[in-house]
Every structure is written in C-alpha cells, then in structure tokens.
Coordinates of N, CA and C in Angstrom, one line a residue:
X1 N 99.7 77.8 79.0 CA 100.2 79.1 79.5 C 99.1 79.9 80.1
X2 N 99.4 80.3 81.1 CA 98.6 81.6 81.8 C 98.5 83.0 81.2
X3 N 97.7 83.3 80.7 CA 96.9 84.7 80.1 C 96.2 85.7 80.5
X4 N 96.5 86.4 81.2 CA 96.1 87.4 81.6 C 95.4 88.3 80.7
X5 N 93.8 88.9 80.6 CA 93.5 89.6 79.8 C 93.1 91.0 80.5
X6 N 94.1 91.7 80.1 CA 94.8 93.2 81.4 C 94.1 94.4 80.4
X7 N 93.4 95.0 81.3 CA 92.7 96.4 81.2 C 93.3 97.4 82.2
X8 N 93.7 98.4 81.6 CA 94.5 99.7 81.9 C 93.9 100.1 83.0
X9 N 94.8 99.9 84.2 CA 93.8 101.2 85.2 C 92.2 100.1 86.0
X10 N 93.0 98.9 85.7 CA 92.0 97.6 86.5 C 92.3 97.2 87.5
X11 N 91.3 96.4 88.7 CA 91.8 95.2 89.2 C 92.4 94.5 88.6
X12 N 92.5 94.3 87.3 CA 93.5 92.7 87.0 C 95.2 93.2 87.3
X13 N 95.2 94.3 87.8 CA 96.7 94.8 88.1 C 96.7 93.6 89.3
X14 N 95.9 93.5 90.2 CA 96.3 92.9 91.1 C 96.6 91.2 90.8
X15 N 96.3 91.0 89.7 CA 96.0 89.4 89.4 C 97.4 89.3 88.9
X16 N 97.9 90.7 88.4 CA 99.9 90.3 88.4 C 100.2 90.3 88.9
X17 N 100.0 91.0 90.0 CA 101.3 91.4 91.4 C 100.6 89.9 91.8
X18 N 99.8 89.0 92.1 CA 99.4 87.7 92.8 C 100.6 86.3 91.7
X19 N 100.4 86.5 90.6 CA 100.9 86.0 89.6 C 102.9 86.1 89.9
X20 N 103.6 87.5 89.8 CA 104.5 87.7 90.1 C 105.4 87.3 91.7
X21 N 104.0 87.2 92.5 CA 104.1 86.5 93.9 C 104.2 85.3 93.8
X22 N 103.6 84.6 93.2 CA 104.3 83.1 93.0 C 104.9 82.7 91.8
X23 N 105.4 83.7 91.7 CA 106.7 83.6 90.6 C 106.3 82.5 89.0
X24 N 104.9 83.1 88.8 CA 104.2 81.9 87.7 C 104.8 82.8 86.5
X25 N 104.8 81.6 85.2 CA 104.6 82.7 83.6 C 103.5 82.9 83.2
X26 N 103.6 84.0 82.7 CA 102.3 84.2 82.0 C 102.4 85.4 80.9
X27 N 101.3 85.2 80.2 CA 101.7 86.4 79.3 C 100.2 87.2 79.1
X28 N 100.3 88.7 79.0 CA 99.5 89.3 78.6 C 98.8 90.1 77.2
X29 N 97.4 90.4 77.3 CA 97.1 90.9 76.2 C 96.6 92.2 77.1
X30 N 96.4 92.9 76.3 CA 96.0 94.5 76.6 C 95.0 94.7 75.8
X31 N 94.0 95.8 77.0 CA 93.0 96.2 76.3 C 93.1 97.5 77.0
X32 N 92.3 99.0 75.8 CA 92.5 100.1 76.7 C 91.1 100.6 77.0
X33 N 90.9 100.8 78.0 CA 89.8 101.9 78.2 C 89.4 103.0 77.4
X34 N 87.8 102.9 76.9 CA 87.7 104.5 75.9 C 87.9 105.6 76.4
X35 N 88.4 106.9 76.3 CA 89.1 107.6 76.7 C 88.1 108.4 77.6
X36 N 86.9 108.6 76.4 CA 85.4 109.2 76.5 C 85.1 108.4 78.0
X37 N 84.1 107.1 77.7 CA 83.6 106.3 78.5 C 84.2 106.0 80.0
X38 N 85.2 105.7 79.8 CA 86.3 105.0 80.3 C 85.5 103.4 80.5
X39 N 85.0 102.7 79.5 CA 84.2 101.5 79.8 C 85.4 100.5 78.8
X40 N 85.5 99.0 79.2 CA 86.3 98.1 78.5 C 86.0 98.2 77.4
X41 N 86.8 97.8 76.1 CA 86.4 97.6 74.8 C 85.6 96.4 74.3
X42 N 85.4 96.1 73.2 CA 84.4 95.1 73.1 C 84.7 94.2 72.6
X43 N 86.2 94.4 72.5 CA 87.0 92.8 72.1 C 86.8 91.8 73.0
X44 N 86.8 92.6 74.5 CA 87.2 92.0 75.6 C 85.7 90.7 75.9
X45 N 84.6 91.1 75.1 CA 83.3 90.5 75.0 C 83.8 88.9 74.8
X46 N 84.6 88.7 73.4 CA 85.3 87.8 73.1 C 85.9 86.7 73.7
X47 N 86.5 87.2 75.5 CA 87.1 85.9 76.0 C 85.8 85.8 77.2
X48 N 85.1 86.7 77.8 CA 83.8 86.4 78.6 C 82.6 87.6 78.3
X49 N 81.2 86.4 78.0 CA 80.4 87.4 77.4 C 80.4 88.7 78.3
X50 N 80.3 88.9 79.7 CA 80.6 90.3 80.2 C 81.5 91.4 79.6
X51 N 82.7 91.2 79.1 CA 83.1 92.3 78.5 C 83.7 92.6 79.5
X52 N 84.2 92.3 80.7 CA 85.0 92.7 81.8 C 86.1 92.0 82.2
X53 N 87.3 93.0 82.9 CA 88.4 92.2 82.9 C 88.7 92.2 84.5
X54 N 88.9 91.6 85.3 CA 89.8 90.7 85.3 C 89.2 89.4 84.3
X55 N 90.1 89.0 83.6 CA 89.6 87.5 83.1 C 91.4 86.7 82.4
X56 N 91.3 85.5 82.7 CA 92.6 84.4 83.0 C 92.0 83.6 82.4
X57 N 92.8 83.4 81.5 CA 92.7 81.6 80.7 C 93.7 81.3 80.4
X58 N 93.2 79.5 80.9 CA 94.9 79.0 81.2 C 94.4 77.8 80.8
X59 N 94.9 77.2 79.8 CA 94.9 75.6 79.7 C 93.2 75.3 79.2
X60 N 93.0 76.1 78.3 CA 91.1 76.3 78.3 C 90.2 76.2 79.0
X61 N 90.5 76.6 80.5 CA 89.6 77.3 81.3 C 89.8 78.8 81.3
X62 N 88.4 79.3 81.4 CA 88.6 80.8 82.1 C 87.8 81.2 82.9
X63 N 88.3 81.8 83.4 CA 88.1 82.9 84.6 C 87.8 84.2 85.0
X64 N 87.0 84.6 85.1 CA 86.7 85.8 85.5 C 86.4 86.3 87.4
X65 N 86.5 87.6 87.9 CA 86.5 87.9 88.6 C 87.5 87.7 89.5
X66 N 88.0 89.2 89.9 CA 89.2 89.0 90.8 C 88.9 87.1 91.8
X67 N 88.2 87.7 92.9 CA 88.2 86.8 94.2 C 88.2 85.0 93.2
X68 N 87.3 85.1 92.5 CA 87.4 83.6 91.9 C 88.8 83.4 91.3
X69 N 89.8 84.3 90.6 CA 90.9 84.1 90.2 C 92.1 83.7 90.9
X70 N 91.6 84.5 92.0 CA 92.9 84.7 92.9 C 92.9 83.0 93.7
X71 N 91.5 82.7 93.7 CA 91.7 81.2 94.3 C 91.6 80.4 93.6
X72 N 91.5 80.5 92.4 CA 91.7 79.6 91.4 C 93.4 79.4 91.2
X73 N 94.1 80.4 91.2 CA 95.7 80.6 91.1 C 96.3 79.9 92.5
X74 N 95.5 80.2 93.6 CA 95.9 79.8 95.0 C 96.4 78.1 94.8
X75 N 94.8 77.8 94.6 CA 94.8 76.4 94.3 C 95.0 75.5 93.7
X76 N 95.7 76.0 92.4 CA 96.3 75.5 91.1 C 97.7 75.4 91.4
X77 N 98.4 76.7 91.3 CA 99.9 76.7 91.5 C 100.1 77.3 92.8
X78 N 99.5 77.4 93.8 CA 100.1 77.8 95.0 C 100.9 76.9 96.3
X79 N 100.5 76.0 96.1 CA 101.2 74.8 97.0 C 101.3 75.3 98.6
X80 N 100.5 75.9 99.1 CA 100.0 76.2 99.8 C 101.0 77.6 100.7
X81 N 100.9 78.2 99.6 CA 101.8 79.7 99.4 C 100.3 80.5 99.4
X82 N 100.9 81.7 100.4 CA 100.0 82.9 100.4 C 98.7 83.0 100.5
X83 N 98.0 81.6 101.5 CA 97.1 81.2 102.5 C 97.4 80.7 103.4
X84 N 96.4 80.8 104.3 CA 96.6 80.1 106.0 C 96.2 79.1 105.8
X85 N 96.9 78.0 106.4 CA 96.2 76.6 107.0 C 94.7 76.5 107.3
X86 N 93.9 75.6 106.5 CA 92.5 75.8 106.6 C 92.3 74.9 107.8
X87 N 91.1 75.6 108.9 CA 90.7 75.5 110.1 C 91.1 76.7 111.0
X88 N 91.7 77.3 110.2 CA 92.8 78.3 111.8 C 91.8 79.7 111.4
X89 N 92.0 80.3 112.6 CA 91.6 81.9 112.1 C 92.0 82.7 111.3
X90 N 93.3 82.5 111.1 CA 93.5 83.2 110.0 C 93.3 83.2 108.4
X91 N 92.5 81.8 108.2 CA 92.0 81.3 107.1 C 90.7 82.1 107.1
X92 N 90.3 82.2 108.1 CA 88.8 82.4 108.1 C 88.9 84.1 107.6
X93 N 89.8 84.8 108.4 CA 90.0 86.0 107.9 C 90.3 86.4 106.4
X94 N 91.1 84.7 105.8 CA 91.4 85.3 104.7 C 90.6 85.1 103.7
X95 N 89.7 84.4 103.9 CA 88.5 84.4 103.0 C 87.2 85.8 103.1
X96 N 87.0 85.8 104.3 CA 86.4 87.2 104.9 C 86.9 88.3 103.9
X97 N 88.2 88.3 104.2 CA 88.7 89.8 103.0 C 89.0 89.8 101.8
X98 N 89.0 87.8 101.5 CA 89.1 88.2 100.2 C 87.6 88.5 99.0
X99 N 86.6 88.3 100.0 CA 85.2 88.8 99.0 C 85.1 89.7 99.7
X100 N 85.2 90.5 101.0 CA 85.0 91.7 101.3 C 85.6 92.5 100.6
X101 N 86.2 92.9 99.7 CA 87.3 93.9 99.1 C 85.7 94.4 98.3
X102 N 85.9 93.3 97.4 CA 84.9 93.4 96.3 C 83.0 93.5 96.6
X103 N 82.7 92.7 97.6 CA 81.4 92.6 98.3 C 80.8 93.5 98.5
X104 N 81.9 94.2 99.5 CA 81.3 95.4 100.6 C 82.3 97.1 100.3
X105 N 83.7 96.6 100.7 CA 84.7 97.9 100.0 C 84.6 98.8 98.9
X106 N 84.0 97.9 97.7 CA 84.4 98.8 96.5 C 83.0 99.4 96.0
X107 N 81.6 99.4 97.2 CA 80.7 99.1 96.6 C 80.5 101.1 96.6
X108 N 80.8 101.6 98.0 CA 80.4 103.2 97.9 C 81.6 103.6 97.3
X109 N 82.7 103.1 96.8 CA 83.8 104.3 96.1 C 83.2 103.9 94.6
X110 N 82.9 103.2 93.9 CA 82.1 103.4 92.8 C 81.0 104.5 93.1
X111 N 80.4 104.3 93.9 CA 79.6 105.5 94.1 C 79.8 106.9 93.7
X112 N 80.8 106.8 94.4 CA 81.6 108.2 94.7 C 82.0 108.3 93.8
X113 N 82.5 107.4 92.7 CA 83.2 107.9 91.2 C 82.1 108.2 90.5
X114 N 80.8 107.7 90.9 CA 79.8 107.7 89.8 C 78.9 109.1 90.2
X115 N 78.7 110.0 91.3 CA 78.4 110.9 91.3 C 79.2 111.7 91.3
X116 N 80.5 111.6 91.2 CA 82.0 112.6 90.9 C 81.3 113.1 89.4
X117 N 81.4 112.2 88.7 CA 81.4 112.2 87.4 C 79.6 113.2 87.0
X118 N 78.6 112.9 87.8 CA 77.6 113.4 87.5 C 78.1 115.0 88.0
X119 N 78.6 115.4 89.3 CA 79.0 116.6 89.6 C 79.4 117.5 88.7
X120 N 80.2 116.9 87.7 CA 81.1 117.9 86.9 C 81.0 117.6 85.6
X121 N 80.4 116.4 85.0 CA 79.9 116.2 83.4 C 79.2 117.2 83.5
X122 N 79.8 117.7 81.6 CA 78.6 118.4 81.0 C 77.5 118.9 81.0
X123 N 76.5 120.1 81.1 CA 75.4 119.7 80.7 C 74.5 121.3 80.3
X124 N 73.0 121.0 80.6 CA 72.8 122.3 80.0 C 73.0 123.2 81.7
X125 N 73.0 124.2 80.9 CA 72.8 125.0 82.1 C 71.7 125.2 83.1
X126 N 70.4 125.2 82.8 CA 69.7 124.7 84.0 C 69.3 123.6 84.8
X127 N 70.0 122.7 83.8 CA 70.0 121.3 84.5 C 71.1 120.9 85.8
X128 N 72.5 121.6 85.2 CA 73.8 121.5 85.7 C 73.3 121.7 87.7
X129 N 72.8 122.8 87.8 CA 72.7 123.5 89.1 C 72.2 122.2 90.3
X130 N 70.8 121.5 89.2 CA 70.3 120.4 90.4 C 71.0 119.3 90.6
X131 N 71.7 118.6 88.9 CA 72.3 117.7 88.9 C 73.3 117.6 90.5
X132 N 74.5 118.8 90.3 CA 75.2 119.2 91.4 C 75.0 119.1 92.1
X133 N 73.3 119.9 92.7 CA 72.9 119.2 94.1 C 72.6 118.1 94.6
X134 N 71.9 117.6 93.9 CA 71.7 115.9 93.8 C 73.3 115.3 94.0
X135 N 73.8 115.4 93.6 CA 74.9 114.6 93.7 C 75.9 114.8 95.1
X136 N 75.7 116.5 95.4 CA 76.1 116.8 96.6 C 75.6 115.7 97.8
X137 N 74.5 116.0 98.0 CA 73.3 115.8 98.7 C 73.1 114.0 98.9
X138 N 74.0 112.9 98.0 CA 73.7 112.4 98.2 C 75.1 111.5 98.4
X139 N 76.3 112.3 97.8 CA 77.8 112.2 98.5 C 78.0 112.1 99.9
X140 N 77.2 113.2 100.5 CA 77.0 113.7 101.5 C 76.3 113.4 103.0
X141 N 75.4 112.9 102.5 CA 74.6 112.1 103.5 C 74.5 110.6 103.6
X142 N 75.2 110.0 102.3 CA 75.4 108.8 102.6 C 77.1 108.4 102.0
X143 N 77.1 108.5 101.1 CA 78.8 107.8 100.2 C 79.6 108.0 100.7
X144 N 79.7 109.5 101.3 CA 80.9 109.7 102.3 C 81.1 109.3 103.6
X145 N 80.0 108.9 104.6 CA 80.2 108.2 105.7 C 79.9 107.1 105.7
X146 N 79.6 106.7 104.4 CA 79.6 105.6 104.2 C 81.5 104.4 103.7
X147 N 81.7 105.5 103.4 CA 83.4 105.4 102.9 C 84.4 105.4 104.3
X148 N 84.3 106.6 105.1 CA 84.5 106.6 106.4 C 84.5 105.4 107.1
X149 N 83.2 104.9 107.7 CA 82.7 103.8 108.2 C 83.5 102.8 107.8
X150 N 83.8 102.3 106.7 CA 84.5 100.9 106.0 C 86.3 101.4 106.3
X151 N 86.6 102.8 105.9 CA 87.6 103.1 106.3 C 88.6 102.8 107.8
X152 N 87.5 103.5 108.5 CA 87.6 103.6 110.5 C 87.7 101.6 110.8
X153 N 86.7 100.9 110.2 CA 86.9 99.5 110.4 C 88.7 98.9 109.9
X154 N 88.3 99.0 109.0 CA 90.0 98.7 108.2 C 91.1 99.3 108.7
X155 N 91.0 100.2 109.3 CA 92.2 100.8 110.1 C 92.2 100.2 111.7
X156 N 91.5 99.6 111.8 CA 90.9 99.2 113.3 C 91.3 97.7 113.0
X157 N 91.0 97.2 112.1 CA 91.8 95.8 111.6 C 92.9 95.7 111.6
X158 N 93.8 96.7 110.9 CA 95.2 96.4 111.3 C 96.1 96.7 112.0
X159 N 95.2 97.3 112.8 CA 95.7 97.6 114.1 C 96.0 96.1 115.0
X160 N 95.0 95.5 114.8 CA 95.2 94.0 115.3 C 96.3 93.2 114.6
X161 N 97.2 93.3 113.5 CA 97.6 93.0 113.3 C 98.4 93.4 111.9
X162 N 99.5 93.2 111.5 CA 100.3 94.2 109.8 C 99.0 93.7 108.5
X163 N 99.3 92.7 108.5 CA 98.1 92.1 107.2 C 96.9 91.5 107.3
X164 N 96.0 91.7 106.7 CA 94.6 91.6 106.9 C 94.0 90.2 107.3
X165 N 94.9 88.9 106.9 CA 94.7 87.7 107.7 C 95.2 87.4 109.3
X166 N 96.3 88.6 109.1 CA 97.2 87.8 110.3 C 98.5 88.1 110.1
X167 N 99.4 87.6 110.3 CA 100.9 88.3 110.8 C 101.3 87.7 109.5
X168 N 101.0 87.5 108.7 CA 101.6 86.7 107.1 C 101.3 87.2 106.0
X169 N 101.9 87.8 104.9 CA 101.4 88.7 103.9 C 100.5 87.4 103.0
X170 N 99.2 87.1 102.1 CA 98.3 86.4 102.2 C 98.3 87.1 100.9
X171 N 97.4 86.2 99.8 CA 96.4 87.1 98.9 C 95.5 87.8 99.0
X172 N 95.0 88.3 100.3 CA 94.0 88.4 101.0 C 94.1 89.9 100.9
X173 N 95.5 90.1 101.1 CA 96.4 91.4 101.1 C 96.4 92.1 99.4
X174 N 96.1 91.3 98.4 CA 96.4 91.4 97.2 C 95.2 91.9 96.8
X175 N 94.0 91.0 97.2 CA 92.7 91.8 97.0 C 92.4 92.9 97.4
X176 N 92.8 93.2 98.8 CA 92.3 94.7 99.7 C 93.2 95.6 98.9
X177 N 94.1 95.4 98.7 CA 94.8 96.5 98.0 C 94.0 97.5 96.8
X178 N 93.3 97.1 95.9 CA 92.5 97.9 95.3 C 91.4 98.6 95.7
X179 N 90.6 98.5 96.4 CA 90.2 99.2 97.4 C 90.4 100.2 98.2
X180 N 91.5 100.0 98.7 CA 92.6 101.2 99.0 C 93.4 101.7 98.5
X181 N 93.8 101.5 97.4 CA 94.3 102.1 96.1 C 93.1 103.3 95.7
X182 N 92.0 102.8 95.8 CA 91.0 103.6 95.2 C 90.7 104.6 96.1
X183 N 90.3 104.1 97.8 CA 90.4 104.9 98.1 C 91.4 106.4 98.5
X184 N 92.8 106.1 98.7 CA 93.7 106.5 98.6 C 93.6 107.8 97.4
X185 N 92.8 107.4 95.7 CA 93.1 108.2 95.2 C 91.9 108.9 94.9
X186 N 90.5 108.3 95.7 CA 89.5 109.6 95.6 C 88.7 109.8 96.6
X187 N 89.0 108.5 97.8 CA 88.0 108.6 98.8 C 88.3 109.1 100.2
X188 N 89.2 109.9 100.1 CA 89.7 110.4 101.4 C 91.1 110.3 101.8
X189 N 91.0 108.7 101.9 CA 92.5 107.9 102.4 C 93.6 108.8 102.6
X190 N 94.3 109.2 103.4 CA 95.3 109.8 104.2 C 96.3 109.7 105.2
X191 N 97.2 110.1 105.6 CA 98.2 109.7 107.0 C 97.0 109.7 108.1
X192 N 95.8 110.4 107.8 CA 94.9 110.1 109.0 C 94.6 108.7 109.6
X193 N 94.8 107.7 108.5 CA 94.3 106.6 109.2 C 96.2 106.1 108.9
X194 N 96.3 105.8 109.8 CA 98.0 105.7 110.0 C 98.6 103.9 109.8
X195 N 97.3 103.0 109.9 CA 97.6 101.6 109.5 C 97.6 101.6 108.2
X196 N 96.3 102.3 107.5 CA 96.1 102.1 106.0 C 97.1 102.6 105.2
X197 N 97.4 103.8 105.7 CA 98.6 104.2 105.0 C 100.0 103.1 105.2
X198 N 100.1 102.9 106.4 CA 101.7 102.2 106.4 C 101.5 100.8 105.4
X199 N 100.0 100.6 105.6 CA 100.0 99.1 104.5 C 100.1 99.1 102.9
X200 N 99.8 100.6 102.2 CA 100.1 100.8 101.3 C 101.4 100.9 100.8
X201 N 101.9 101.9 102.0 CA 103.6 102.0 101.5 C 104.6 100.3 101.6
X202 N 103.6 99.3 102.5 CA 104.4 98.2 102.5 C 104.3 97.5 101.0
X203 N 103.2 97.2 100.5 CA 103.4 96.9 99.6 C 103.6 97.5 98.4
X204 N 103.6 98.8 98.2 CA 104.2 99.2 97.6 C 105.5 98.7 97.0
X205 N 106.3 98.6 98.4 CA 107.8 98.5 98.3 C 108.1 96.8 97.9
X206 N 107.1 95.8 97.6 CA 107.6 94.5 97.9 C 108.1 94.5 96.3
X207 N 108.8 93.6 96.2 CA 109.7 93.7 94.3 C 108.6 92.8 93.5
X208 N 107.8 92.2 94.2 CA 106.4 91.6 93.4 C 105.9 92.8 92.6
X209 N 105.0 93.4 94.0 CA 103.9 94.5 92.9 C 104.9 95.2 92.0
X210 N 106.2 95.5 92.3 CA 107.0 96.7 91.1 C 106.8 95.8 89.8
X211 N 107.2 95.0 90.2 CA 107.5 93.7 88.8 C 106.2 93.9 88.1
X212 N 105.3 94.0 89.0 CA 103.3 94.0 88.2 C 103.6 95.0 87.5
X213 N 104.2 96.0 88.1 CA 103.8 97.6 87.6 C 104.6 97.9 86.3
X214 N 105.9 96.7 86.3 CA 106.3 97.1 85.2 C 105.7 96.6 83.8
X215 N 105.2 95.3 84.0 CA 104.8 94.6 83.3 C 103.4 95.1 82.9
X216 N 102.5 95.7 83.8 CA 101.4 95.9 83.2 C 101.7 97.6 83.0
X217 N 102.3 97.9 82.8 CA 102.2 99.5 82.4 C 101.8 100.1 83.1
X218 N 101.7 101.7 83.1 CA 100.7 102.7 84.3 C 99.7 102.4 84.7
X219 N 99.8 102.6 86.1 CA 98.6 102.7 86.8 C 98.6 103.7 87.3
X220 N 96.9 104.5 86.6 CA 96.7 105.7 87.4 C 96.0 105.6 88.6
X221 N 95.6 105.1 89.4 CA 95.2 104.9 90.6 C 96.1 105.0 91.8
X222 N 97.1 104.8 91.1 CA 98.7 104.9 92.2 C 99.4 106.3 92.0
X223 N 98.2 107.8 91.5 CA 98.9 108.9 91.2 C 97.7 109.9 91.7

C-alpha cells in the first residue's frame, strides 16, 4: 500500500492531487506543523532521517522529495499517463519543469518568507529598526525582482501554450503548481500575469486536486 506521509500546508499536497490523478490507493498519516516554528515534527525524522515531508513508502521503499516522487509514481503506476512520449519536446519540457519548480521557482519565495518573518518577528527595540531595514533592503533589491523575473518567464511560457509541457495536462503541471500557489499567496501573483492566473483557476477546478483537498485537509496556501 502507498503511504503518504502528509504535512499540513506542504508540497506533499501535490503528491495527492498526482496520486488522485491516477486514481491510485493510498492512505495517509498526518503530521502538523509547530504552531511557533512552523518546522515538521520530529516523528517525521522516523520515516527519513531529514525530518521532511514530502516522503512515500510503498512496498518498503521510500521516497523523499517531491520531483523524485512524482517520477517514481510516474513510473511505477503510470503506464504512460501524465508524461509525454520520451524523445519529443514535450518530454524535454517536462522534465525541465518538473526540477525547475523546486530548483529554481521556490528558491526566492522562501526568501521572501524568510525575511517576511525577520520584518515583523519580535524583537528588542533597538534592534527591530535595522533588522527591518536589512530585510527591506534586501527584499528589495534582489527577492523581489528576483520573483518578478521567474514570474514574467512563466507567464511568457504559457503563453506558448495552456500547460507547462505542452497542450496535455502532465505532472509537470502538478509540480509548478506549488510554486504558484506560493506565489499567489505571498509573492505578488495576480490577474496581472493573466496565463498564471487562468492556470491556477484550471486546476483548481479539475475533481483530482478537490479530491486532494478533501483528503488532505486545509490548505492554507490556497487562502
């Protein structure tokens, strides 16, 4: 049996809605984020020494990391569901985006959550004033045009076409989604870029991801 080990408010949201797309079973365990921290618990140490989730065991292998999952599920039970034929371009694309999500995408909106958090944590009061700046100062001259930049490309991509490999909704589509989920809910993302947006509302609406959403609980990233 396939096991999902599901952290609240994670990528491994996306390892259901991939899961629910090829109509596999599986069952999950829950782990919550410290309310304080917001860091995984340390049970989660237990199925991979990192202590991070996405992680899949199935049949005593496991798995960690979205992109390795998602092709590990591809390849296992996909039967050549929700990849392109290998040699074509659109394969090539869909490998392209499926480590680009994670590679290159998610690298300055962590950023940006991680000096969000320095902006407005705690502190003493003469400290508070530089921290702020520092954080301004460095949102500013790089994380945000740096968010932009990856933004302006991705909307310029699907412009060439509805889904990120090609005219075929792909897993490809399952990885970028968090990325723009993220961005969407701290890095700008808006009707301004008018592909990114219509790609969100597509999958939104597909009865896969709902079925994820019901099954794994709230997701705050989608509020």
């Amino acid at each position: 049996m396939i096991v999902v080990h599901h952290l609240n408010n994670s990528r491994s949201q996306r390892v259901l809605w991939l899961l629910e797309e090829l109509g596999l079973e599986y069952e999950i365990v829950r782990y919550q984020r410290d309310p304080q921290t917001m860091l995984a618990p340390p049970e989660l140490k237990a199925i991979h020494p990192l202590g991070k989730s996405p992680v899949l065991t199935d049949h005593g292998v496991t798995v960690a990391e979205s992109g390795a999952i998602v092709e590990y599920l591809i390849e296992t039970y996909g039967n050549g569901r929700l990849v392109p034929p290998a040699g074509t371009e659109e394969r090539r694309r869909w490998t392209y985006f499926l480590h680009y999500a994670e590679g290159s995408a998610m690298a300055p909106l962590l950023m940006k959550l991680i000096f969000d958090r320095v902006e407005t944590s705690p502190a003493p009061f003469f400290v508070k004033p530089i921290a702020r700046g520092i954080a301004q100062k460095v949102k500013g001259s790089y994380i945000l045009p740096q968010i932009g930049m990856h933004l302006d490309y991705l909307e310029s991509e699907l412009g060439k076409a509805p889904w990120f490999a090609g005219n075929e909704f792909t897993a490809a589509d399952i990885q970028m989604s968090f990325p723009l989920e993220a961005a969407s809910a701290r890095g700008g993302l808006d009707e301004s870029r008018p592909n990114l947006a219509a790609f969100l509302k597509r999958i939104h609406s597909r009865p896969a991801f709902q079925r994820a959403l019901e099954r794994g609980g709230p997701y705050e990233l989608l509020k």
